[in-house]
Amino acid sequence: MLYHSFLIKYAEIGTKGRNRYVFEDALVHDIRMKLRKAEGEFSVTRERGRIYVNVKSERYDYDSVVDALRHVFGIIGICPMVQLAGTHDISVLSEQVVSYWRQVYGDRIVSFKVETRRADKGFPMQSGEIDAELGHQILSHFPNTSVDVHHPEIRLHVEIRQFINLYSEILPGAGGMPLGTNGKAMLLLSGGIDSPVAGYLIGKRGALIEATYFHAPPYTSERAKQKVIDLAKQVSKYTGPIALHVVNFTDIQIAIYDKCPHEELTILMRRYMMRIAERIARDRGCIGLITGESIGQVASQTMQSLVCTNEVCTLPVYRPVIAFDKQEIIDLSQRIGTYETSIEPYEDCCTIFVARHPVTKPIPEKMRKSEQNLLPEISEMVDKAVESAELIWCDPFR
Ligand code: ATP
Ligand code: MG
């Protein structure tokens, strides 16, 4: 393999002032964690506002490194790089640049531009002169190339430092902020398409994620629960291990079904989910809730319905897909790899106890009144649901 190191590009945002170290430390830490999964041995180094991944072993798997780095929030670009011994000799440098070009592009018809950065001022030419000379060498060795200084297809970066770095490919990274640079939030994770995407998006802002899943055995199967574990594992490839709290919701659902108006079932159920998730969230040090709700997608997600589900909790509720169309959410879920699991056909507790004509404009006072029907047992049922929640660690490495 030609490349033996990778230059990591990250956004300037959040890297100013004292925050810079917090941001970079978190990024380096996460890169190391993610690389544990890649084949080979690596070191991650930081040098004057740059992060490098260097390959230490004889052999390594390029694709698995790129895949690992693509799951790191905070990286905007991954540049596979050739690092050469330092030199002050332009003819040595030219030879190496020509050899790099041959290996990467061969005889491709392509326009290019050389961009040199001379950090080592001992090199006896100005960067503009180096650009011109290396450009000339490429043109004369590869007749299919042409120079385009404004919109080149390829920018060949030549960095003259203690070593010489050559790179010309920038693979897109996941973007966002490094993990752990923000607070922790509790994701209400169902087996659907939307909530895994919602968890991914909040994780992308640097938040740590835990998850709560409500299941209703025997109405929902073990397989439905496994599907949610699989989804949590997929999201955890980005966010790191996720503590998944599995709550038995059967008794509460049956109580609502038996004692409350059927057209209000979904909203009432969603209110209890929010309350329970918030209790677990507070116990676990989470300072926000996350749902996959999107305005108007179903009856329980009209703005009036959201008023009703929102009023039962005091933590902020993050709804990152609130303004997305379904297709946009699907596109994102395909990109992050959760879609195929989300569409497996196992019943979710929301789809089992459904009313034929659910309210679309629920009134909070009415909801509160309906909930009176559940007294006094409901508070004990909620306590029991919280206390008996099962904790499952969803680790991307297992
Ligand atoms: P999703 O695709 O995320 O399941 P949905 O379009 O099916 O969403 P609803 O079933 O109305 O929408 O649920 C809205 C949100 O409530 C979900 O995005 C999720 O955050 C939460 N939620 C719903 N059902 C459950 C569940 N069984 N366990 C945990 N959270 C749930
Ligand atoms: Mg759902």
Coordinates of C-alpha atoms and ligand atoms in Angstrom, one line a residue:
M1 CA 0.0 0.0 0.0
L2 CA 1.3 3.4 -1.1
Y3 CA -0.2 5.3 1.9
H4 CA 1.3 4.9 5.3
S5 CA -0.4 7.8 7.1
F6 CA -3.5 9.9 7.0
L7 CA -3.9 13.6 7.6
I8 CA -7.1 14.3 9.5
K9 CA -8.9 17.5 8.7
Y10 CA -11.3 18.8 11.2
A11 CA -13.5 21.8 11.4
E12 CA -12.1 25.0 12.8
I13 CA -15.4 25.5 14.7
G14 CA -15.0 24.9 18.4
T15 CA -11.2 24.8 18.1
K16 CA -10.5 28.4 19.1
G17 CA -9.0 29.4 22.4
R18 CA -9.0 27.1 25.4
N19 CA -11.7 24.9 23.9
R20 CA -9.2 23.9 21.2
Y21 CA -7.5 21.3 23.5
V22 CA -10.7 19.9 24.8
F23 CA -11.9 19.4 21.2
E24 CA -8.6 18.0 19.9
D25 CA -8.1 15.6 22.9
A26 CA -11.6 14.3 22.4
L27 CA -11.0 13.8 18.7
V28 CA -7.7 12.0 19.2
H29 CA -9.3 9.8 21.9
D30 CA -12.2 8.8 19.6
I31 CA -9.9 8.2 16.6
R32 CA -7.9 5.8 18.8
M33 CA -11.1 4.0 20.0
K34 CA -12.4 3.6 16.4
L35 CA -9.1 2.4 15.1
R36 CA -9.2 -0.5 17.5
K37 CA -11.5 -2.1 15.0
A38 CA -9.2 -1.6 12.0
E39 CA -6.7 -4.2 11.0
G40 CA -3.1 -3.1 11.7
E41 CA -1.2 -1.0 14.3
F42 CA -1.5 2.7 14.4
S43 CA -0.3 5.8 16.3
V44 CA -2.3 9.0 16.4
T45 CA -0.2 12.1 16.8
R46 CA -0.8 15.8 17.1
E47 CA 1.5 18.4 15.6
R48 CA 0.9 22.1 15.5
G49 CA -2.8 22.0 14.9
R50 CA -2.7 18.9 12.8
I51 CA -3.7 15.3 13.6
Y52 CA -2.0 12.4 11.9
V53 CA -2.8 8.7 11.9
N54 CA 0.4 6.8 11.2
V55 CA 0.6 3.1 10.3
K56 CA 3.0 1.3 12.6
S57 CA 2.6 -2.3 11.3
E58 CA 4.1 -3.8 8.1
R59 CA 0.6 -4.7 6.9
Y60 CA -2.7 -3.0 7.4
D61 CA -6.1 -2.9 5.8
Y62 CA -6.6 0.5 4.1
D63 CA -10.4 0.1 3.8
S64 CA -10.9 -0.8 7.4
V65 CA -8.9 2.3 8.5
V66 CA -10.9 4.6 6.2
D67 CA -14.1 3.0 7.5
A68 CA -13.1 3.5 11.1
L69 CA -12.2 7.1 10.5
R70 CA -15.5 7.7 8.6
H71 CA -17.3 6.9 11.9
V72 CA -15.5 9.6 13.9
F73 CA -17.6 12.7 14.5
G74 CA -15.5 15.9 14.2
I75 CA -13.5 14.8 11.1
I76 CA -14.4 16.6 7.9
G77 CA -11.8 15.1 5.7
I78 CA -9.5 12.1 5.6
C79 CA -6.4 12.5 3.4
P80 CA -4.4 9.4 2.7
M81 CA -0.9 10.6 2.6
V82 CA 2.6 9.6 1.6
Q83 CA 5.3 10.8 4.0
L84 CA 8.8 11.1 2.6
A85 CA 12.1 11.8 4.3
G86 CA 12.9 15.5 4.4
T87 CA 15.1 16.9 1.6
H88 CA 16.2 20.3 0.4
D89 CA 16.9 19.0 -3.1
I90 CA 14.2 19.8 -5.7
S91 CA 15.3 17.0 -8.1
V92 CA 14.9 14.4 -5.3
L93 CA 11.5 15.9 -4.5
S94 CA 10.5 16.0 -8.2
E95 CA 11.4 12.3 -8.7
Q96 CA 9.2 11.4 -5.7
V97 CA 6.3 13.5 -6.9
V98 CA 6.4 11.9 -10.3
S99 CA 6.5 8.4 -8.7
Y100 CA 3.5 9.3 -6.5
W101 CA 1.6 10.6 -9.5
R102 CA 2.3 7.4 -11.5
Q103 CA 1.0 5.2 -8.7
V104 CA -2.1 7.2 -7.9
Y105 CA -3.2 8.5 -11.3
G106 CA -1.2 6.7 -14.0
D107 CA -2.2 8.1 -17.3
R108 CA -5.6 9.6 -16.3
I109 CA -6.9 12.5 -18.3
V110 CA -7.1 15.1 -15.6
S111 CA -6.5 18.7 -14.7
F112 CA -4.4 19.6 -11.6
K113 CA -2.7 22.2 -9.5
V114 CA 0.2 21.8 -7.2
E115 CA -0.1 23.5 -3.8
T116 CA 3.1 23.7 -1.8
R117 CA 3.4 24.8 1.8
R118 CA 6.9 25.4 2.9
A119 CA 7.1 25.2 6.7
D120 CA 10.8 24.4 6.5
K121 CA 12.3 27.6 5.4
G122 CA 15.6 25.9 4.8
F123 CA 14.3 24.6 1.5
P124 CA 16.1 26.9 -1.0
M125 CA 13.0 27.8 -3.2
Q126 CA 9.9 29.8 -2.6
S127 CA 6.6 27.8 -2.6
G128 CA 5.5 29.4 -5.9
E129 CA 8.7 28.3 -7.6
I130 CA 8.3 24.8 -6.2
D131 CA 4.6 24.7 -7.5
A132 CA 5.9 25.7 -10.9
E133 CA 8.7 23.2 -11.1
L134 CA 6.7 20.2 -9.8
G135 CA 3.8 21.2 -12.2
H136 CA 6.2 21.2 -15.1
Q137 CA 7.6 17.8 -14.1
I138 CA 4.1 16.3 -13.9
L139 CA 3.1 17.8 -17.3
S140 CA 6.2 16.5 -19.0
H141 CA 5.9 12.9 -17.6
F142 CA 2.1 12.6 -18.0
P143 CA 0.9 14.0 -21.3
N144 CA -2.8 13.5 -20.4
T145 CA -2.6 16.1 -17.6
S146 CA -3.2 19.8 -17.8
V147 CA -2.9 22.6 -15.3
D148 CA -5.9 24.4 -14.1
V149 CA -5.2 26.9 -11.3
H150 CA -8.8 27.9 -10.7
H151 CA -10.9 24.7 -10.8
P152 CA -8.5 21.7 -10.9
E153 CA -9.8 18.2 -10.6
I154 CA -6.9 17.3 -8.5
R155 CA -5.0 19.5 -6.0
L156 CA -1.7 17.9 -5.2
H157 CA -0.6 19.1 -1.7
V158 CA 3.1 19.2 -1.0
E159 CA 4.0 20.1 2.5
I160 CA 7.7 20.7 3.2
R161 CA 8.3 20.2 6.9
Q162 CA 10.7 18.0 8.8
F163 CA 9.2 15.3 6.6
I164 CA 7.6 15.9 3.2
N165 CA 3.9 15.1 3.0
L166 CA 2.1 14.4 -0.3
Y167 CA -1.6 14.1 -0.5
S168 CA -4.2 14.7 -3.2
E169 CA -7.4 12.8 -2.1
I170 CA -9.8 14.1 0.5
L171 CA -12.3 11.5 1.6
P172 CA -15.3 13.0 3.3
G173 CA -15.7 12.5 7.0
A174 CA -18.8 12.4 9.2
G175 CA -18.5 16.0 10.3
G176 CA -20.0 17.4 13.5
M177 CA -18.2 17.7 16.9
P178 CA -16.1 15.1 18.6
L179 CA -17.8 12.8 21.0
G180 CA -17.9 13.8 24.6
T181 CA -17.5 17.5 23.9
N182 CA -21.1 18.0 25.0
G183 CA -23.6 16.6 27.5
K184 CA -25.4 13.2 27.6
A185 CA -28.9 12.6 26.3
M186 CA -31.4 9.8 26.4
L187 CA -32.7 8.6 23.1
L188 CA -36.2 7.1 22.9
L189 CA -35.2 4.3 20.5
S190 CA -38.0 2.3 18.8
G191 CA -37.5 -0.2 16.0
G192 CA -38.5 2.4 13.4
I193 CA -36.5 4.4 10.9
D194 CA -36.6 7.8 12.5
S195 CA -35.3 7.4 16.1
P196 CA -31.9 5.8 15.2
V197 CA -31.3 8.7 12.8
A198 CA -32.3 11.2 15.5
G199 CA -29.8 9.6 17.9
Y200 CA -27.1 9.7 15.2
L201 CA -27.7 13.4 14.6
I202 CA -27.5 14.5 18.3
G203 CA -24.4 12.3 18.7
K204 CA -23.0 14.2 15.8
R205 CA -23.1 17.3 17.8
G206 CA -20.7 15.8 20.3
A207 CA -23.3 14.5 22.8
L208 CA -23.0 11.1 24.4
I209 CA -26.1 8.9 24.0
E210 CA -28.0 6.4 26.1
A211 CA -31.2 4.8 24.9
T212 CA -34.6 3.6 26.2
Y213 CA -36.8 1.1 24.5
F214 CA -40.3 0.2 25.5
H215 CA -41.4 -3.3 24.8
A216 CA -44.6 -5.1 25.5
P217 CA -44.1 -8.8 25.9
P218 CA -45.9 -11.0 24.9
Y219 CA -47.4 -8.6 22.4
T220 CA -44.0 -7.7 21.1
S221 CA -41.5 -10.4 20.4
E222 CA -38.0 -11.1 21.5
R223 CA -37.0 -10.6 17.9
A224 CA -38.4 -7.0 18.0
K225 CA -36.2 -6.4 21.0
Q226 CA -33.2 -7.9 19.2
K227 CA -33.9 -5.5 16.3
V228 CA -33.6 -2.5 18.6
I229 CA -30.4 -3.9 20.1
D230 CA -29.0 -4.2 16.5
L231 CA -30.0 -0.7 15.8
A232 CA -28.3 0.6 19.0
K233 CA -25.2 -1.3 17.9
Q234 CA -25.3 0.4 14.5
V235 CA -25.7 3.8 16.0
S236 CA -22.9 3.0 18.5
K237 CA -20.4 2.6 15.6
Y238 CA -20.5 6.4 15.6
T239 CA -21.4 7.3 19.1
G240 CA -19.5 4.7 21.1
P241 CA -21.1 2.0 23.3
I242 CA -24.7 2.7 24.1
A243 CA -26.4 1.8 27.4
L244 CA -29.8 0.5 26.3
H245 CA -32.5 0.5 28.9
V246 CA -35.3 -2.0 28.0
V247 CA -38.5 -1.1 29.8
N248 CA -41.4 -3.5 30.2
F249 CA -44.4 -1.4 29.1
T250 CA -47.1 -4.1 28.9
D251 CA -49.0 -3.3 32.1
I252 CA -49.2 0.4 31.5
Q253 CA -50.3 -0.2 27.9
I254 CA -53.0 -2.5 29.0
A255 CA -54.2 -0.1 31.7
I256 CA -54.5 2.7 29.2
Y257 CA -56.3 0.4 26.7
D258 CA -58.8 -0.7 29.3
K259 CA -59.5 2.7 31.0
C260 CA -59.0 5.5 28.5
P261 CA -60.7 6.6 25.3
H262 CA -59.3 4.6 22.4
E263 CA -58.7 7.6 20.1
E264 CA -56.3 8.9 22.7
L265 CA -54.3 5.7 23.1
T266 CA -51.2 6.7 21.2
I267 CA -50.8 10.1 22.8
L268 CA -51.3 8.8 26.3
M269 CA -48.9 6.0 25.7
R270 CA -46.4 8.5 24.4
R271 CA -46.8 10.7 27.5
Y272 CA -46.0 7.7 29.7
M273 CA -43.0 6.9 27.6
M274 CA -41.7 10.4 28.0
R275 CA -42.2 10.4 31.7
I276 CA -40.4 7.0 32.2
A277 CA -37.6 7.9 29.8
E278 CA -37.1 11.2 31.7
R279 CA -36.9 9.3 35.1
I280 CA -34.2 7.0 33.7
A281 CA -32.5 9.9 32.0
R282 CA -32.1 11.8 35.3
D283 CA -30.9 8.7 37.1
R284 CA -28.2 8.2 34.4
G285 CA -27.1 11.9 34.3
C286 CA -28.7 12.7 31.0
I287 CA -29.7 16.3 30.5
G288 CA -31.9 15.9 27.5
L289 CA -34.3 13.5 25.7
I290 CA -34.2 12.7 22.0
T291 CA -37.0 11.5 19.8
G292 CA -37.5 10.7 16.1
E293 CA -40.6 12.9 15.8
S294 CA -41.3 14.8 12.7
I295 CA -44.1 17.4 12.4
G296 CA -47.3 15.9 10.8
Q297 CA -45.8 12.5 10.0
V298 CA -48.6 10.7 11.9
A299 CA -51.5 11.7 14.1
S300 CA -49.3 11.6 17.3
Q301 CA -46.9 14.1 15.7
T302 CA -49.1 17.0 14.8
M303 CA -48.1 20.2 16.6
Q304 CA -51.0 19.8 18.9
S305 CA -50.0 16.3 19.7
L306 CA -46.4 17.4 20.4
V307 CA -47.8 20.0 22.9
C308 CA -49.3 17.0 24.8
T309 CA -46.2 14.8 24.7
N310 CA -43.9 17.7 25.5
E311 CA -45.8 18.9 28.6
V312 CA -45.1 15.9 30.7
C313 CA -41.3 16.3 30.9
T314 CA -39.1 19.1 32.0
L315 CA -35.8 18.1 30.3
P316 CA -35.3 19.6 26.9
V317 CA -36.6 17.3 24.1
Y318 CA -34.4 17.2 21.1
R319 CA -36.1 16.3 17.9
P320 CA -33.5 16.6 15.2
V321 CA -35.7 15.3 12.4
I322 CA -38.6 17.5 13.2
A323 CA -38.6 19.3 9.8
F324 CA -37.3 16.4 7.7
D325 CA -39.5 14.7 5.1
K326 CA -39.8 10.9 5.4
Q327 CA -37.7 10.4 2.4
E328 CA -34.9 12.6 3.8
I329 CA -34.9 10.6 6.9
I330 CA -34.8 7.4 4.9
D331 CA -31.8 8.7 2.8
L332 CA -29.9 9.5 6.0
S333 CA -30.7 6.1 7.5
Q334 CA -29.4 4.4 4.4
R335 CA -26.2 6.4 4.6
I336 CA -25.5 5.6 8.2
G337 CA -26.5 2.0 7.8
T338 CA -29.6 1.6 10.0
Y339 CA -32.2 1.4 7.2
E340 CA -32.0 -2.3 6.5
T341 CA -32.5 -3.2 10.1
S342 CA -35.3 -0.6 10.6
I343 CA -37.4 -2.1 7.9
E344 CA -37.4 -5.6 9.3
P345 CA -41.0 -6.5 9.9
Y346 CA -41.3 -6.9 13.6
E347 CA -44.1 -5.4 15.6
D348 CA -43.4 -2.4 17.8
C349 CA -45.6 -1.7 20.8
C350 CA -47.0 1.4 19.1
T351 CA -48.4 -0.6 16.2
I352 CA -50.2 -3.1 18.3
F353 CA -52.5 -1.0 20.4
V354 CA -53.7 1.5 17.8
A355 CA -57.0 3.3 17.5
R356 CA -58.7 3.3 14.1
H357 CA -59.4 7.0 14.4
P358 CA -56.7 8.6 16.6
V359 CA -57.1 12.3 17.6
T360 CA -55.0 14.6 15.6
K361 CA -55.7 17.7 17.7
P362 CA -55.5 16.5 21.3
I363 CA -56.2 18.9 24.1
P364 CA -53.8 18.8 27.0
E365 CA -56.6 19.3 29.6
K366 CA -58.5 16.3 28.2
M367 CA -55.4 14.1 28.3
R368 CA -54.8 15.0 31.9
K369 CA -58.4 14.1 32.6
S370 CA -58.2 10.8 30.9
E371 CA -55.1 10.0 32.9
Q372 CA -57.1 10.4 36.1
N373 CA -58.8 7.1 35.1
L374 CA -55.5 5.4 35.7
L375 CA -55.2 6.5 39.3
P376 CA -54.1 5.3 41.7
E377 CA -52.3 2.3 40.3
I378 CA -50.4 4.1 37.6
S379 CA -47.8 5.7 39.8
E380 CA -46.8 2.3 41.2
M381 CA -46.7 0.9 37.6
V382 CA -44.4 3.6 36.5
D383 CA -42.1 3.0 39.4
K384 CA -42.0 -0.6 38.6
A385 CA -41.3 0.0 35.0
V386 CA -38.4 2.3 35.9
E387 CA -37.0 0.0 38.5
S388 CA -37.2 -3.2 36.5
A389 CA -35.7 -1.8 33.3
E390 CA -33.0 -4.1 31.9
L391 CA -29.7 -2.6 31.0
I392 CA -28.0 -3.9 27.9
W393 CA -24.7 -2.5 26.7
C394 CA -24.6 -2.2 22.9
D395 CA -21.0 -2.2 21.9
P396 CA -19.9 -1.8 18.3
F397 CA -17.0 -4.2 18.8
R398 CA -19.2 -7.1 19.9
Ligands
ATP1 P1 -39.7 5.7 14.6 O1 -39.4 5.5 13.2 O2 -38.5 6.3 15.3 O3 -40.2 4.5 15.3 P2 -42.3 6.6 14.2 O4 -42.4 7.5 12.9 O5 -42.7 5.2 14.1 O6 -40.8 6.8 14.7 P3 -43.9 7.0 16.6 O7 -44.1 5.5 16.7 O8 -45.0 7.9 16.7 O9 -43.1 7.4 15.3 O10 -42.8 7.4 17.7 C1 -42.4 8.7 17.8 C2 -41.1 8.6 18.6 O11 -41.4 8.1 19.9 C3 -40.0 7.7 18.0 O12 -39.2 8.4 17.1 C4 -39.3 7.3 19.3 O13 -38.3 8.3 19.6 C5 -40.3 7.2 20.3 N1 -40.9 5.9 20.4 C6 -41.9 5.3 19.8 N2 -42.1 4.0 20.2 C7 -41.1 3.7 21.0 C8 -40.7 2.6 21.7 N3 -41.3 1.4 21.6 N4 -39.6 2.6 22.5 C9 -38.9 3.8 22.6 N5 -39.2 4.9 22.0 C10 -40.3 4.9 21.2
MG2 MG -42.2 3.8 15.6

